[in-house]
mmCIF file of C-alpha atoms and ligand atoms in Angstrom:
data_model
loop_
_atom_site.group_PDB
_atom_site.id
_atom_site.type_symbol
_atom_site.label_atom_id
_atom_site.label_comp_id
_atom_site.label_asym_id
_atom_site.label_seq_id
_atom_site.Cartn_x
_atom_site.Cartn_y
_atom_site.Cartn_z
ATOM 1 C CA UNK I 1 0.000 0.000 0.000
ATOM 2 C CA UNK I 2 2.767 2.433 0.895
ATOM 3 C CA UNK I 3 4.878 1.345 -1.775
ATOM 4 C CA UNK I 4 2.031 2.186 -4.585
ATOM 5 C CA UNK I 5 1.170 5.102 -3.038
ATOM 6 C CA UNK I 6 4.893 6.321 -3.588
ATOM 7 C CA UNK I 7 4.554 5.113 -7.008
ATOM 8 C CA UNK I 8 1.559 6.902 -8.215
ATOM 9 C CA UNK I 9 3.063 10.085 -6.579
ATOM 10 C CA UNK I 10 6.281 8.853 -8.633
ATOM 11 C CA UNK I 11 4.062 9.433 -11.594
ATOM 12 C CA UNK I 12 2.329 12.003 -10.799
ATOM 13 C CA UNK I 13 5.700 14.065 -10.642
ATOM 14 C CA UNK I 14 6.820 12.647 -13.657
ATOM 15 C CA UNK I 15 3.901 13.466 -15.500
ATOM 16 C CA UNK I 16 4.123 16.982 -14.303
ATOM 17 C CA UNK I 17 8.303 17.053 -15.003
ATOM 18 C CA UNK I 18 8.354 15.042 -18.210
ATOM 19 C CA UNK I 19 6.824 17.777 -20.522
ATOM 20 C CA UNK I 20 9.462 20.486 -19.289
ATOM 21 C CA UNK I 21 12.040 18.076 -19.448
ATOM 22 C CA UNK I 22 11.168 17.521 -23.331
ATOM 23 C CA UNK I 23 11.124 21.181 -23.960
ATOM 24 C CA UNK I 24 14.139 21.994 -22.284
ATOM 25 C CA UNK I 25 15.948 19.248 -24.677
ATOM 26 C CA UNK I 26 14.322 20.174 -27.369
ATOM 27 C CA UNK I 27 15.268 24.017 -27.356
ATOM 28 C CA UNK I 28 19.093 22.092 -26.382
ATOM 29 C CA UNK I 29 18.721 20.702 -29.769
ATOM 30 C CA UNK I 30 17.929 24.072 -31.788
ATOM 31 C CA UNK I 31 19.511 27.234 -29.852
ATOM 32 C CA UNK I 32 19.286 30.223 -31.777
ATOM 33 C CA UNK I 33 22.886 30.863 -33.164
ATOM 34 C CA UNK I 34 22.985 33.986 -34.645
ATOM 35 C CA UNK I 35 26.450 35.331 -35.838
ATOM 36 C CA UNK I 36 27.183 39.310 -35.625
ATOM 37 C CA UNK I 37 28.357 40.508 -38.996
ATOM 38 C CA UNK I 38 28.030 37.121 -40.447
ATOM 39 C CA UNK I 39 26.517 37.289 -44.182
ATOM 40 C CA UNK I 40 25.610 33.777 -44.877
ATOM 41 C CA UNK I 41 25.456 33.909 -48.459
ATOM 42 C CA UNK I 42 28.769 35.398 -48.487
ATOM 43 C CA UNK I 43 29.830 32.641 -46.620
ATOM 44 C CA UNK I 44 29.346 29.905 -49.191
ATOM 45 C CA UNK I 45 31.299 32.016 -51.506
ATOM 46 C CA UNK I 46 34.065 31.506 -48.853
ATOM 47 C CA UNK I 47 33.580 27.696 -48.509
ATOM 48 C CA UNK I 48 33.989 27.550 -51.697
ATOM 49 C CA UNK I 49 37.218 30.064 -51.710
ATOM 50 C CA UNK I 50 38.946 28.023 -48.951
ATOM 51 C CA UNK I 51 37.526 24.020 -50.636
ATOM 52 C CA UNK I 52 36.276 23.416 -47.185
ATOM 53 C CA UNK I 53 34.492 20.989 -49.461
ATOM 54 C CA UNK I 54 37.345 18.530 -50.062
ATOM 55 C CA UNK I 55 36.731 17.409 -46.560
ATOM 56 C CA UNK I 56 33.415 18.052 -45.590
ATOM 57 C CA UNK I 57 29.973 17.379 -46.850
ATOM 58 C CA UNK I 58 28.476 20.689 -46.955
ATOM 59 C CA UNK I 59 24.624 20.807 -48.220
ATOM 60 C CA UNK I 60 23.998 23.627 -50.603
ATOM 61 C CA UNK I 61 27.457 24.057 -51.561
ATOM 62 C CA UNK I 62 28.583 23.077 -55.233
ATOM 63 C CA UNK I 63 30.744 20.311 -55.355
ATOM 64 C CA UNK I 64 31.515 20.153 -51.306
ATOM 65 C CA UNK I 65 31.107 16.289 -51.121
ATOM 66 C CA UNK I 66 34.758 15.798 -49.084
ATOM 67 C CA UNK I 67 34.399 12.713 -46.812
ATOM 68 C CA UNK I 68 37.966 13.189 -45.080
ATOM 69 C CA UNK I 69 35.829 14.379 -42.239
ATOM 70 C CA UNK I 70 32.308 14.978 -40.386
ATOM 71 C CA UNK I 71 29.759 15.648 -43.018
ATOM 72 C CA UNK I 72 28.320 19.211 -41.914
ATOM 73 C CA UNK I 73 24.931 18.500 -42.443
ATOM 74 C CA UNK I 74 22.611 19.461 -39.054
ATOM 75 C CA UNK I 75 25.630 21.441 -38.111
ATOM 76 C CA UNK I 76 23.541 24.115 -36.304
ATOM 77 C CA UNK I 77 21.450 21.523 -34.165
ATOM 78 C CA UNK I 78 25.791 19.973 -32.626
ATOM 79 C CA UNK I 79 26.223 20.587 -28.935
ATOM 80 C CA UNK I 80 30.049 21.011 -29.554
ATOM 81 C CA UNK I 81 32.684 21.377 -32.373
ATOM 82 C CA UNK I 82 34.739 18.458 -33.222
ATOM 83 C CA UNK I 83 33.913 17.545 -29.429
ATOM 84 C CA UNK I 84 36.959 19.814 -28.099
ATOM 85 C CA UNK I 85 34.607 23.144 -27.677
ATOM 86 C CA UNK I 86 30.971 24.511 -26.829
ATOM 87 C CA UNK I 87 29.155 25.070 -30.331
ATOM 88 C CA UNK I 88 28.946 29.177 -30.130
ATOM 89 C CA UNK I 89 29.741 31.962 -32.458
ATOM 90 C CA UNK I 90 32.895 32.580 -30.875
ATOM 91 C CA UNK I 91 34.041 29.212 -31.010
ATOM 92 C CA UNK I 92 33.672 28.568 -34.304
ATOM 93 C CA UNK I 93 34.682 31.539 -35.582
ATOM 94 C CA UNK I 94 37.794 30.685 -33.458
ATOM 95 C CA UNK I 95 37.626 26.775 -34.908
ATOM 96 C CA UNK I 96 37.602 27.631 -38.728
ATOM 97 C CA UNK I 97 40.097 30.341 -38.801
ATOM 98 C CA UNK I 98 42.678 28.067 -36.339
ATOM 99 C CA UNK I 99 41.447 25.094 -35.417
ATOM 100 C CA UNK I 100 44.827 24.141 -33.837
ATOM 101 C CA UNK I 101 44.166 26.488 -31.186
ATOM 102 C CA UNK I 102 41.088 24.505 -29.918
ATOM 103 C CA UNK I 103 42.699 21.169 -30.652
ATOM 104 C CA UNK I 104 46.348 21.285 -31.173
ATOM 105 C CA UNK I 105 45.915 17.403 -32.367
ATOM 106 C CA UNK I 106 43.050 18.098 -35.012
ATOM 107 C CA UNK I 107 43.402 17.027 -38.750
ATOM 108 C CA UNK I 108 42.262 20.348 -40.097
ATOM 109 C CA UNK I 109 44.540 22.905 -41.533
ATOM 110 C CA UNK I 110 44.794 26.233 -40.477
ATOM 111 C CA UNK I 111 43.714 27.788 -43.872
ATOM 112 C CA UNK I 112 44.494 30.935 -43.642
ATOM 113 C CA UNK I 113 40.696 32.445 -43.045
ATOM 114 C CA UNK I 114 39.973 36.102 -42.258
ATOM 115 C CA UNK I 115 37.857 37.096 -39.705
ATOM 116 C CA UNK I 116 35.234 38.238 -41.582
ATOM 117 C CA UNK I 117 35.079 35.507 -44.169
ATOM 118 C CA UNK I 118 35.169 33.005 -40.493
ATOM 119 C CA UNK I 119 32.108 35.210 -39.445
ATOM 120 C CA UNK I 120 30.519 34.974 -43.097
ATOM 121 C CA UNK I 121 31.411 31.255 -42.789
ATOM 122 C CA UNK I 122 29.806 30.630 -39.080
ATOM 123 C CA UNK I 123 26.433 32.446 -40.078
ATOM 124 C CA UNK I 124 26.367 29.569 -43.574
ATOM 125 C CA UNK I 125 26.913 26.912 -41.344
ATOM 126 C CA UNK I 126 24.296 28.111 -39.007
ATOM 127 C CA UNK I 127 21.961 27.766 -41.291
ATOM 128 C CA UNK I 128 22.470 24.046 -41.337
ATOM 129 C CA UNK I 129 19.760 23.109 -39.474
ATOM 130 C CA UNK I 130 18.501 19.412 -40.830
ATOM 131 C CA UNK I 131 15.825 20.624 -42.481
HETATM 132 C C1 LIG K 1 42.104 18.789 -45.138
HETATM 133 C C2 LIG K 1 40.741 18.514 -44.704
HETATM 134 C C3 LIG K 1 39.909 19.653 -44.143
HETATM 135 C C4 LIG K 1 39.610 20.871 -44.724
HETATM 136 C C5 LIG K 1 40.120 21.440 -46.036
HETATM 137 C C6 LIG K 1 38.674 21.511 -43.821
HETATM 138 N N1 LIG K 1 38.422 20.712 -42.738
HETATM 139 FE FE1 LIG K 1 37.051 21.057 -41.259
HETATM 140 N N2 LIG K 1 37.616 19.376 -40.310
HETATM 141 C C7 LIG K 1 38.546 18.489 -40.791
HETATM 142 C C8 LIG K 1 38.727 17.428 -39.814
HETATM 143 C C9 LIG K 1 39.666 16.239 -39.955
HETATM 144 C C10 LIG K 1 37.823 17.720 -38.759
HETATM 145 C C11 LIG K 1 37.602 16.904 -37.501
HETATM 146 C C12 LIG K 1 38.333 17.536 -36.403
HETATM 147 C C13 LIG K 1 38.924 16.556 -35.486
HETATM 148 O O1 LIG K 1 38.274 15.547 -35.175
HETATM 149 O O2 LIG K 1 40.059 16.812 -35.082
HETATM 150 C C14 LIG K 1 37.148 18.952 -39.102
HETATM 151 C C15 LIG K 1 36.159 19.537 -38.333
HETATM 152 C C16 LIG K 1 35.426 20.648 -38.714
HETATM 153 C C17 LIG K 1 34.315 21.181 -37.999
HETATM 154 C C18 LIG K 1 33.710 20.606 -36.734
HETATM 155 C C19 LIG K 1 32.684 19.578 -37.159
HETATM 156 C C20 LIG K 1 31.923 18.952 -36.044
HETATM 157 O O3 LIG K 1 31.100 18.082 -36.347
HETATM 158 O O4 LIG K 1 32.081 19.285 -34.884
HETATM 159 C C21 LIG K 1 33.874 22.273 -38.695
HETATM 160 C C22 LIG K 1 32.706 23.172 -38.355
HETATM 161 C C23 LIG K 1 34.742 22.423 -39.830
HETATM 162 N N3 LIG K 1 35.669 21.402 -39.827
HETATM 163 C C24 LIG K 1 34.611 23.423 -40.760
HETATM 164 C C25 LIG K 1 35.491 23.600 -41.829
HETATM 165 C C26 LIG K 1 35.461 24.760 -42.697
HETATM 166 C C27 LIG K 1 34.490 25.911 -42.602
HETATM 167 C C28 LIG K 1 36.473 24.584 -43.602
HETATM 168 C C29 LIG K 1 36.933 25.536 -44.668
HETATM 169 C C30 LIG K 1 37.318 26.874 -44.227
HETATM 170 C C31 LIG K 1 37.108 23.301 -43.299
HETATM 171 N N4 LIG K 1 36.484 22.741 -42.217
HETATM 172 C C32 LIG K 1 38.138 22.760 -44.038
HETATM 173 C C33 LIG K 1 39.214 18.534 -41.990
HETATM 174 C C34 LIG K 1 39.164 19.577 -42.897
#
């Protein structure tokens, strides 16, 4: 008797828990990333510019069908980049123009990005949101 009375209260919390435990992941798995200065369109000019495409899979960009690496796809929607750093503006902007500096053992060249094109860059893949 005491046990199921624990257990319906069990579910009565969860009931009342579970639908703002949902939300919460689900705004986890699409945070508004907006990047200041970023032009996105001038950003797959860039991709292009730099062949980020040798390596990566990168949907909407010509020809950018690399598999040395993590296709980009759903980029927006990662927690973290290349699992050394929090997924923000700053980070990736920081990521794409040196990625040594994040991971001094990573695979990717330092490619000689400005900062602008790595803003212009950040705000394309941005827009890679799975959909
Ligand atoms: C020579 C191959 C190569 C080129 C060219 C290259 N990358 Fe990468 N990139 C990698 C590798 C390898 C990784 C994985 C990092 C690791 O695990 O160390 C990576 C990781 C990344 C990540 C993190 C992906 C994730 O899932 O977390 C992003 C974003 C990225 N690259 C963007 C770019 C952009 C933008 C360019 C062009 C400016 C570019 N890369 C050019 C090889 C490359």
């Amino acid at each position: 008797m005491v046990l199921s009375r624990r257990y319906r209260l069990f579910l009565l919390l969860f009931a009342l828990a579970a639908p703002g435990a949902f939300a919460a992941c689900k705004s986890k798995q699409a945070p508004p990333r907006e990047v200041a200065g970023g032009d996105a369109e001038r950003g797959r000019e860039a991709i292009k510019k730099y062949a980020c495409g040798a390596c990566h899979l990168i949907p909407g960009v010509e020809g950018a069908i690399g598999k040395e690496s993590h296709p980009l796809w759903g980029f927006a929607n990662r927690g973290d980049i290349a699992h050394v750093a929090p997924n923000t503006p700053d980070n990736l902007i920081k990521w794409i123009r040196r990625p040594t500096d994040l991971d001094p053992r990573t695979k990717m060249p330092t490619l000689g990005v400005s900062e602008q094109e790595a803003k212009d860059i950040a705000a394309y893949l941005y827009k890679l949101n799975g959909e």
